[in-house]
Coordinates of C-alpha atoms and ligand atoms in Angstrom, one line a residue:
X1 CA 124.0 125.7 85.3
X2 CA 122.9 122.3 86.6
X3 CA 119.2 121.5 86.8
X4 CA 118.0 118.9 89.2
X5 CA 114.8 116.8 88.6
X6 CA 113.4 115.0 91.7
X7 CA 111.5 112.0 90.4
X8 CA 108.9 110.3 92.5
X9 CA 105.6 108.7 91.2
X10 CA 106.4 110.0 87.7
X11 CA 108.9 107.4 86.6
X12 CA 108.9 108.3 83.0
X13 CA 110.9 110.3 80.5
X14 CA 108.0 111.3 78.2
X15 CA 105.3 113.7 79.1
X16 CA 107.1 114.5 82.3
X17 CA 106.6 118.3 82.9
X18 CA 109.4 118.5 85.5
X19 CA 111.9 116.8 83.3
X20 CA 110.8 118.8 80.3
X21 CA 111.3 122.0 82.2
X22 CA 114.7 121.1 83.4
X23 CA 115.8 120.3 79.8
X24 CA 114.6 123.6 78.4
X25 CA 118.0 125.2 78.1
X26 CA 120.4 123.0 76.0
X27 CA 123.3 124.7 77.8
X28 CA 122.3 123.4 81.2
X29 CA 123.4 120.1 82.6
X30 CA 120.6 117.9 84.0
X31 CA 120.6 115.4 86.7
X32 CA 117.8 113.2 88.1
X33 CA 117.4 112.0 91.6
X34 CA 114.9 109.4 93.0
X35 CA 114.7 107.9 96.4
X36 CA 114.1 104.3 97.5
X37 CA 112.3 104.9 100.8
X38 CA 111.5 101.4 101.9
X39 CA 110.9 102.3 105.5
X40 CA 108.4 105.0 104.5
X41 CA 106.8 102.7 102.0
X42 CA 106.3 100.1 104.7
X43 CA 104.8 102.7 106.9
X44 CA 102.4 103.4 104.1
X45 CA 101.5 99.7 104.0
X46 CA 103.0 98.7 100.6
X47 CA 103.8 95.1 100.0
X48 CA 107.2 93.7 99.1
X49 CA 106.2 93.1 95.5
X50 CA 105.1 96.6 95.0
X51 CA 108.3 97.9 96.5
X52 CA 110.3 95.7 94.1
X53 CA 108.3 96.9 91.2
X54 CA 109.0 100.5 92.2
X55 CA 112.7 99.8 92.3
X56 CA 112.6 98.1 88.9
X57 CA 110.7 101.1 87.5
X58 CA 113.4 103.3 88.8
X59 CA 116.1 101.2 87.1
X60 CA 114.0 101.3 83.8
X61 CA 113.9 105.1 84.1
X62 CA 117.7 105.2 84.6
X63 CA 118.2 103.3 81.4
X64 CA 115.8 105.5 79.6
X65 CA 117.5 108.7 80.9
X66 CA 120.9 107.3 80.1
X67 CA 120.1 107.4 76.4
X68 CA 119.5 111.2 77.0
X69 CA 122.9 111.4 78.7
X70 CA 121.0 112.3 82.0
X71 CA 122.3 110.5 85.0
X72 CA 119.7 109.3 87.5
X73 CA 120.8 108.8 91.1
X74 CA 118.8 106.1 92.8
X75 CA 119.3 106.7 96.5
X76 CA 118.2 104.6 99.4
X77 CA 116.7 106.7 102.2
X78 CA 114.6 105.4 105.0
X79 CA 112.1 108.1 105.3
X80 CA 110.9 111.3 103.6
X81 CA 112.8 113.4 106.1
X82 CA 116.0 111.5 105.1
X83 CA 115.2 112.4 101.4
X84 CA 115.2 116.0 102.2
X85 CA 118.5 115.9 104.1
X86 CA 120.2 113.9 101.4
X87 CA 118.9 116.1 98.6
X88 CA 120.1 119.2 100.4
X89 CA 123.5 117.7 100.6
X90 CA 123.6 116.9 96.9
X91 CA 122.3 120.4 96.0
X92 CA 125.0 122.0 98.1
X93 CA 127.7 119.7 96.8
X94 CA 126.8 120.3 93.1
X95 CA 126.0 123.9 93.6
X96 CA 122.5 123.4 92.1
X97 CA 120.3 126.5 91.8
X98 CA 117.2 125.1 90.3
X99 CA 115.0 122.0 91.2
X100 CA 112.0 120.7 89.4
X101 CA 109.5 118.1 90.5
X102 CA 105.9 116.9 89.9
X103 CA 103.5 117.3 92.7
X104 CA 102.3 114.4 94.9
X105 CA 99.0 115.0 96.7
X106 CA 99.1 112.8 99.8
X107 CA 99.5 114.5 103.1
X108 CA 103.0 113.1 104.1
X109 CA 104.3 113.9 100.6
X110 CA 103.0 117.4 100.7
X111 CA 104.5 118.0 104.1
X112 CA 107.9 116.8 102.8
X113 CA 107.6 119.1 99.8
X114 CA 106.6 122.1 101.9
X115 CA 109.7 121.6 104.1
X116 CA 112.0 121.1 101.2
X117 CA 110.6 124.2 99.4
X118 CA 111.1 126.2 102.6
X119 CA 114.7 125.2 102.7
X120 CA 115.2 126.1 99.0
X121 CA 113.7 129.5 99.6
X122 CA 116.1 130.1 102.4
X123 CA 119.0 129.1 100.1
X124 CA 117.6 131.1 97.2
X125 CA 117.2 128.0 95.1
X126 CA 114.4 128.1 92.6
X127 CA 111.8 125.3 92.8
X128 CA 109.5 124.5 89.9
X129 CA 106.5 122.4 90.6
X130 CA 104.1 120.8 88.1
X131 CA 100.8 118.9 88.1
X132 CA 101.2 115.7 86.2
X133 CA 99.0 113.2 88.0
X134 CA 95.8 115.0 87.1
X135 CA 94.9 116.4 83.7
X136 CA 92.9 119.2 85.5
X137 CA 94.8 120.2 88.7
X138 CA 93.0 119.5 91.9
X139 CA 91.0 122.5 93.2
X140 CA 90.1 123.7 89.7
X141 CA 86.9 121.8 89.3
X142 CA 84.4 123.4 91.6
X143 CA 80.6 123.7 92.1
X144 CA 78.8 127.0 91.3
X145 CA 79.1 127.7 95.0
X146 CA 82.8 127.4 94.7
X147 CA 83.0 124.2 96.7
X148 CA 84.6 120.9 95.8
X149 CA 82.3 118.3 94.3
X150 CA 81.3 115.4 96.5
X151 CA 79.6 113.2 93.9
X152 CA 81.1 111.9 90.7
X153 CA 78.5 112.6 88.0
X154 CA 78.3 116.4 88.5
X155 CA 82.1 116.4 88.9
X156 CA 82.5 114.6 85.6
X157 CA 80.2 117.1 83.8
X158 CA 82.1 120.1 85.2
X159 CA 85.5 118.4 84.5
X160 CA 84.5 117.8 80.9
X161 CA 83.4 121.4 80.5
X162 CA 86.7 122.6 82.0
X163 CA 88.9 120.2 80.1
X164 CA 87.3 120.3 76.7
X165 CA 89.8 121.5 74.2
X166 CA 92.2 122.6 76.9
X167 CA 94.3 119.5 77.6
X168 CA 97.4 119.9 75.5
X169 CA 99.2 117.2 73.7
X170 CA 101.6 115.1 75.8
X171 CA 105.2 116.4 76.0
X172 CA 107.7 114.4 74.0
X173 CA 110.8 112.9 75.4
X174 CA 113.5 115.7 75.7
X175 CA 116.3 115.7 73.2
X176 CA 119.5 114.0 74.4
X177 CA 121.8 116.3 76.2
X178 CA 125.2 117.3 74.9
X179 CA 127.6 114.8 76.5
X180 CA 130.2 117.5 76.8
X181 CA 127.9 119.6 78.9
X182 CA 126.8 116.6 80.9
X183 CA 130.5 115.8 81.7
X184 CA 130.3 118.5 84.4
X185 CA 128.4 115.8 86.3
X186 CA 131.1 113.1 86.1
X187 CA 131.9 111.4 89.3
X188 CA 128.3 111.3 90.6
X189 CA 128.2 107.6 90.9
X190 CA 129.5 107.7 94.4
X191 CA 126.3 109.4 95.6
X192 CA 124.1 106.5 94.9
X193 CA 123.5 103.2 96.6
X194 CA 123.3 99.8 95.0
X195 CA 119.7 98.7 94.3
X196 CA 119.8 95.3 92.5
X197 CA 117.0 94.8 89.9
X198 CA 114.8 91.9 91.0
X199 CA 112.9 89.4 89.0
X200 CA 109.5 88.7 90.6
X201 CA 105.9 87.7 89.6
X202 CA 105.3 91.4 89.4
X203 CA 108.1 91.8 86.8
X204 CA 106.8 88.9 84.8
X205 CA 103.2 90.2 84.6
X206 CA 104.0 93.9 84.6
X207 CA 107.4 94.4 83.1
X208 CA 108.7 97.7 84.3
X209 CA 109.2 99.7 81.1
X210 CA 107.8 102.8 79.6
X211 CA 107.6 101.1 76.2
X212 CA 105.6 98.3 77.6
X213 CA 103.1 100.8 79.1
X214 CA 102.7 102.5 75.7
X215 CA 102.4 99.2 73.9
X216 CA 99.6 98.1 76.2
X217 CA 97.9 101.5 75.8
X218 CA 98.0 101.3 72.0
X219 CA 97.0 97.6 71.9
X220 CA 94.1 98.3 74.2
X221 CA 92.9 101.3 72.1
X222 CA 93.2 99.4 68.8
X223 CA 91.9 96.0 69.8
X224 CA 89.6 96.5 72.8
X225 CA 88.7 100.1 73.2
X226 CA 85.5 100.0 71.1
X227 CA 84.1 97.0 73.0
X228 CA 85.1 98.4 76.4
X229 CA 81.6 99.5 77.5
X230 CA 80.1 96.1 76.8
X231 CA 82.9 93.9 78.1
X232 CA 84.6 95.8 80.9
X233 CA 82.5 94.3 83.7
X234 CA 83.3 90.7 82.7
X235 CA 86.3 89.5 84.7
X236 CA 86.9 86.5 82.5
X237 CA 87.5 88.8 79.5
X238 CA 90.7 90.6 78.9
X239 CA 88.6 93.7 78.2
X240 CA 90.2 96.5 80.2
X241 CA 93.6 98.2 79.7
X242 CA 95.4 97.0 82.8
X243 CA 97.3 100.2 82.8
X244 CA 96.6 101.0 86.4
X245 CA 99.9 99.5 87.5
X246 CA 101.8 101.8 85.1
X247 CA 99.7 104.8 86.0
X248 CA 100.4 104.3 89.7
X249 CA 104.1 104.2 89.0
X250 CA 103.9 107.2 86.7
X251 CA 105.4 105.1 83.9
X252 CA 102.6 106.5 81.7
X253 CA 100.6 109.7 82.3
X254 CA 96.8 110.1 82.3
X255 CA 97.3 112.7 79.5
X256 CA 99.1 110.2 77.3
X257 CA 96.2 107.8 77.9
X258 CA 93.6 110.5 77.1
X259 CA 95.4 111.6 74.0
X260 CA 95.3 108.0 72.6
X261 CA 91.6 107.7 73.6
X262 CA 90.8 111.0 71.9
X263 CA 92.5 109.9 68.7
X264 CA 90.0 107.0 68.6
X265 CA 87.1 109.2 69.6
X266 CA 87.1 111.9 67.0
X267 CA 88.9 114.2 69.5
X268 CA 85.8 114.2 71.7
X269 CA 85.7 113.6 75.5
X270 CA 82.2 112.2 75.2
X271 CA 79.4 111.6 72.8
X272 CA 81.3 109.6 70.3
X273 CA 82.0 105.8 70.6
X274 CA 80.5 104.3 73.7
X275 CA 83.7 102.3 74.4
X276 CA 86.1 105.2 74.5
X277 CA 83.5 107.5 76.1
X278 CA 83.3 105.0 79.0
X279 CA 87.1 104.6 79.2
X280 CA 87.6 108.3 79.4
X281 CA 85.0 108.4 82.1
X282 CA 87.1 105.9 84.1
X283 CA 90.1 108.2 83.7
X284 CA 87.9 111.0 85.1
X285 CA 87.0 108.7 88.1
X286 CA 90.7 108.6 88.8
X287 CA 90.9 112.4 88.7
X288 CA 87.8 112.6 90.9
X289 CA 89.4 110.6 93.7
X290 CA 92.6 112.7 93.5
X291 CA 90.7 115.9 93.7
X292 CA 88.8 114.6 96.7
X293 CA 92.1 113.7 98.5
X294 CA 93.3 117.3 98.2
X295 CA 90.0 118.9 99.1
X296 CA 89.4 116.5 102.1
X297 CA 92.8 115.6 103.5
X298 CA 91.2 113.6 106.3
X299 CA 91.0 110.9 103.6
X300 CA 94.8 110.5 103.9
X301 CA 94.3 109.9 107.7
X302 CA 92.1 106.8 107.7
X303 CA 89.0 108.9 108.3
X304 CA 85.6 108.3 106.7
X305 CA 84.5 110.8 104.1
X306 CA 81.0 110.8 105.7
X307 CA 81.8 111.5 109.4
X308 CA 78.6 110.0 110.7
X309 CA 79.6 106.6 109.4
X310 CA 82.5 106.6 111.9
X311 CA 79.9 105.2 114.3
X312 CA 79.1 102.1 112.3
X313 CA 79.6 99.2 114.8
X314 CA 82.1 97.2 112.7
X315 CA 82.5 93.6 113.7
X316 CA 85.9 92.6 115.1
X317 CA 86.1 89.1 113.7
X318 CA 89.7 88.1 113.0
X319 CA 88.6 84.7 111.7
X320 CA 86.1 86.1 109.2
X321 CA 88.7 88.7 108.1
X322 CA 91.3 86.0 107.6
X323 CA 88.8 83.8 105.6
X324 CA 88.2 86.8 103.3
X325 CA 91.9 87.6 102.9
X326 CA 92.6 84.0 102.0
X327 CA 89.7 83.5 99.7
X328 CA 87.8 81.1 102.0
X329 CA 84.5 82.8 102.4
X330 CA 82.5 80.0 100.6
X331 CA 81.3 82.6 98.0
X332 CA 83.1 81.5 94.8
X333 CA 83.2 84.9 93.1
X334 CA 84.7 86.6 96.2
X335 CA 87.2 83.8 96.8
X336 CA 88.3 83.7 93.1
X337 CA 88.7 87.5 93.2
X338 CA 90.9 87.3 96.3
X339 CA 93.0 84.6 94.6
X340 CA 93.5 86.8 91.6
X341 CA 94.7 89.6 93.8
X342 CA 97.4 87.6 95.5
X343 CA 98.4 85.7 92.3
X344 CA 98.6 88.7 90.0
X345 CA 98.8 91.8 92.2
X346 CA 95.8 93.1 90.4
X347 CA 92.0 92.5 90.6
X348 CA 89.3 93.3 88.1
X349 CA 87.3 96.4 88.9
X350 CA 83.9 94.6 89.2
X351 CA 85.5 92.1 91.6
X352 CA 87.1 94.9 93.7
X353 CA 83.6 96.2 94.2
X354 CA 82.1 92.8 95.0
X355 CA 84.9 91.8 97.3
X356 CA 85.0 95.2 99.1
X357 CA 81.3 95.2 99.6
X358 CA 81.3 91.6 100.8
X359 CA 83.8 92.5 103.5
X360 CA 82.2 95.7 104.6
X361 CA 78.5 94.7 104.3
X362 CA 78.3 90.9 104.5
X363 CA 81.0 90.6 107.1
X364 CA 80.5 94.1 108.5
X365 CA 84.2 94.5 108.9
X366 CA 85.8 97.9 108.9
X367 CA 86.7 99.2 105.4
X368 CA 90.1 100.3 106.6
X369 CA 91.2 96.7 107.1
X370 CA 90.2 95.8 103.6
X371 CA 91.8 98.9 102.2
X372 CA 95.1 98.0 103.9
X373 CA 94.9 94.5 102.6
X374 CA 94.4 95.7 99.0
X375 CA 97.1 98.3 99.5
X376 CA 99.5 95.6 100.5
X377 CA 98.8 93.3 97.5
X378 CA 97.8 95.5 94.7
X379 CA 100.6 96.5 92.3
X380 CA 98.5 99.5 91.3
X381 CA 98.1 100.4 95.0
X382 CA 97.2 104.1 95.0
X383 CA 95.9 105.9 98.1
X384 CA 93.4 108.1 96.3
X385 CA 91.7 105.3 94.1
X386 CA 92.0 102.6 96.7
X387 CA 90.5 104.7 99.5
X388 CA 87.9 106.1 97.1
X389 CA 86.9 102.6 95.9
X390 CA 86.8 101.2 99.5
X391 CA 84.8 104.0 100.9
X392 CA 82.4 103.9 97.9
X393 CA 81.9 100.2 98.5
X394 CA 81.4 100.6 102.3
X395 CA 79.0 103.5 101.8
X396 CA 81.2 105.7 104.0
X397 CA 82.5 107.6 101.0
X398 CA 81.7 110.1 98.2
X399 CA 78.6 108.5 96.7
X400 CA 75.1 109.8 96.0
X401 CA 73.6 106.4 96.7
X402 CA 72.9 105.6 100.4
X403 CA 74.1 102.6 102.4
X404 CA 71.5 100.2 101.2
X405 CA 73.3 99.4 98.0
X406 CA 74.5 95.9 98.9
X407 CA 75.6 93.6 96.1
X408 CA 74.4 90.0 96.3
X409 CA 77.6 88.2 95.4
X410 CA 75.8 85.3 93.9
X411 CA 73.7 87.3 91.5
X412 CA 76.7 89.5 90.6
X413 CA 78.5 86.3 89.8
X414 CA 75.7 85.0 87.6
X415 CA 75.5 88.3 85.8
X416 CA 79.1 89.1 85.2
X417 CA 80.7 85.6 85.1
X418 CA 77.8 83.8 83.6
X419 CA 79.8 80.7 82.5
X420 CA 81.7 80.6 85.7
X421 CA 84.8 80.8 83.6
X422 CA 86.6 83.2 85.9
X423 CA 85.7 81.2 89.0
X424 CA 87.0 78.0 87.4
X425 CA 90.3 79.8 86.5
X426 CA 91.1 80.9 90.1
X427 CA 89.3 78.1 92.0
X428 CA 90.2 75.0 89.9
X429 CA 88.5 72.7 92.4
X430 CA 85.2 74.1 91.2
X431 CA 86.0 73.6 87.5
X432 CA 84.5 70.2 87.3
X433 CA 81.1 71.6 88.3
X434 CA 78.6 72.6 85.6
X435 CA 78.8 76.4 85.0
X436 CA 75.5 77.2 86.7
X437 CA 76.6 75.4 89.9
X438 CA 79.9 77.3 90.2
X439 CA 78.2 80.4 91.5
X440 CA 76.7 78.7 94.5
X441 CA 77.6 75.0 94.8
X442 CA 75.2 72.9 97.0
X443 CA 76.5 71.1 100.1
X444 CA 77.2 67.9 98.3
X445 CA 79.1 69.6 95.6
X446 CA 81.1 71.6 98.1
X447 CA 82.0 68.4 99.9
X448 CA 83.0 66.7 96.7
X449 CA 85.2 69.6 95.5
X450 CA 86.7 70.3 99.0
X451 CA 85.2 73.8 99.0
X452 CA 84.1 75.8 102.0
X453 CA 80.6 76.3 103.2
X454 CA 79.6 80.0 103.1
X455 CA 80.8 81.8 106.3
X456 CA 77.6 83.9 106.4
X457 CA 74.2 83.6 104.9
X458 CA 73.3 86.4 102.4
X459 CA 69.9 87.4 103.6
X460 CA 71.0 87.5 107.3
X461 CA 74.1 89.4 106.5
X462 CA 72.3 91.9 104.4
X463 CA 69.8 92.7 107.1
X464 CA 72.6 92.9 109.7
X465 CA 74.4 95.5 107.6
X466 CA 71.2 97.5 107.0
X467 CA 70.4 97.5 110.7
X468 CA 73.9 98.6 111.7
X469 CA 73.9 101.5 109.2
X470 CA 70.3 102.5 110.0
X471 CA 70.9 102.5 113.7
X472 CA 74.1 104.5 113.4
X473 CA 72.7 107.1 111.0
X474 CA 69.5 107.7 112.9
X475 CA 71.3 108.1 116.2
X476 CA 74.2 110.2 114.8
Ligands
FAD501 P1 90.6 100.4 82.9 O1 89.2 99.8 83.0 O2 91.3 100.1 81.7 O3 90.5 101.9 83.2 C1 91.6 102.8 82.8 C2 92.1 103.6 84.0 O4 91.1 104.4 84.6 C3 92.6 102.7 85.1 O5 93.9 102.2 84.8 C4 92.6 103.6 86.3 O6 93.7 104.4 86.4 C5 91.3 104.4 86.0 N1 90.2 103.8 86.7 C6 89.3 102.9 86.2 N2 88.3 102.6 87.1 C7 88.6 103.5 88.1 C8 87.9 103.7 89.4 N3 86.8 103.0 89.7 N4 88.4 104.6 90.2 C9 89.5 105.2 89.9 N5 90.2 105.1 88.8 C10 89.7 104.2 87.9 N6 92.6 101.7 91.1 C11 93.9 102.0 91.2 O7 94.6 102.5 90.3 N7 94.6 101.7 92.4 C12 94.0 101.2 93.5 O8 94.6 101.0 94.5 C13 92.6 100.9 93.4 N8 91.9 100.3 94.4 C14 90.5 100.1 94.2 C15 89.8 99.5 95.3 C16 88.5 99.3 95.2 C17 87.7 98.7 96.4 C18 87.8 99.6 94.0 C19 86.3 99.3 93.9 C20 88.5 100.1 92.9 C21 89.9 100.4 93.0 N9 90.6 100.9 92.0 C22 91.9 101.2 92.1 C23 89.9 101.3 90.7 C24 89.8 100.3 89.6 O9 89.4 99.1 90.1 C25 91.2 100.1 88.9 O10 91.7 101.3 88.5 C26 91.0 99.3 87.6 O11 90.4 98.0 87.9 C27 92.4 99.1 87.0 O12 92.3 98.3 85.8 P2 92.6 98.8 84.4 O13 93.8 99.5 84.4 O14 92.4 97.7 83.5 O15 91.4 99.8 84.2

């Protein structure tokens, strides 16, 4: 019998439940399929670099699977509907009776899978689905009233209770298949298109390889994990794991990350080393946003988590938005952050919060515009975390704190980039200024360095945002 594995955002050979399942019986031949859905990705707002990275990750998986004698068909298909049609053709052509895949939680993806599963049922083809993106499947962490959590801290407490001692060790890579059995699949090459591997900035900074992801994980755990709590908020430091890109492609699983963290934390999810406790907590944030996406599918449809915030009178200023996108707001920490995003396809978490809050509170521009911009440029672009982060920053999202949390970008800068080192790295025109002046150069310094004047004054902007939210929420 031939087993088919449909890969998607799980581009790895290790700790892959669908692949593992398909490889269970050594007498079965196994084939993998993955689709390059550029048109669909573009509809989802992904940028060119992320699409290329996805393609490179598919090529890397193909190489990985080749060593296991498992062919991977990389097939161009415009949309999800095309994937289903193509897959059905392959299934019929190869007389496949069993398909396995790992579940994706976004609305379009779930719709695609429902349709595919319905077709399989009609054809009496077995479908095996697995949760691999979350360590505790969405829907399984609930309040005492059997409702989904809406705030992180109680979610985390309940998640830990649920997960403690129950998250198994990551699955190994399956054993190589017997080439004689796999020979049954000879002649498949004609089914796939030609996707050339590309060499981009993304590839230089984030080489698409499972081994690279594991190397980064181990290096982080050994060298930086213990100091994570103290240093993680300092953008000039290389203090975080930078694994988000690999997690978003599924080149590494959250369970693999947790497993390594636990091995440095005496097997405990919390209450051991502050560094690893905090890092594990971040992995739980990732879970939280995925659980929210499933419980509140309106999040996939550009809707605010808090419906009354739909009435916030967002400003429609193209010029302010453009200045923010291009890193020309006159607030050095915001501008440096935006430059990092475009240069590296990644932005430090503290800066994501500062920058997102600046756009939504200081400029009072709709969070959806910022979310789309990040989604385009981030190589770790991920609907659940990006939407969660943006709505948290805009106070439209799942957050216990009300709208009046408004970061002052200058004091944030002084606190988290005290020496102005990060600013100088991404805004070299300010490097000649003394550290203290880099956070908020005076007019003369701005002129000398050829740097913008602030597009909005902090106190005024803060009050404008407070008024806009207050007015909306009292009239809602
Ligand atoms: P580490 O600090 O090493 O953390 C380990 C892992 O935990 C990360 O790789 C990530 O998977 C997870 N994680 C850490 N912080 C968060 C968080 N706040 N929320 C959810 N998961 C978290 N993360 C994405 O993966 N994709 C996005 O598109 C994304 N967009 C964001 C947008 C905004 C406005 C904000 C405020 C945050 C966003 N984040 C996003 C979350 C966070 O900024 C990144 O996950 C983190 O900066 C990645 O760096 P790292 O891998 O070094 O993280």
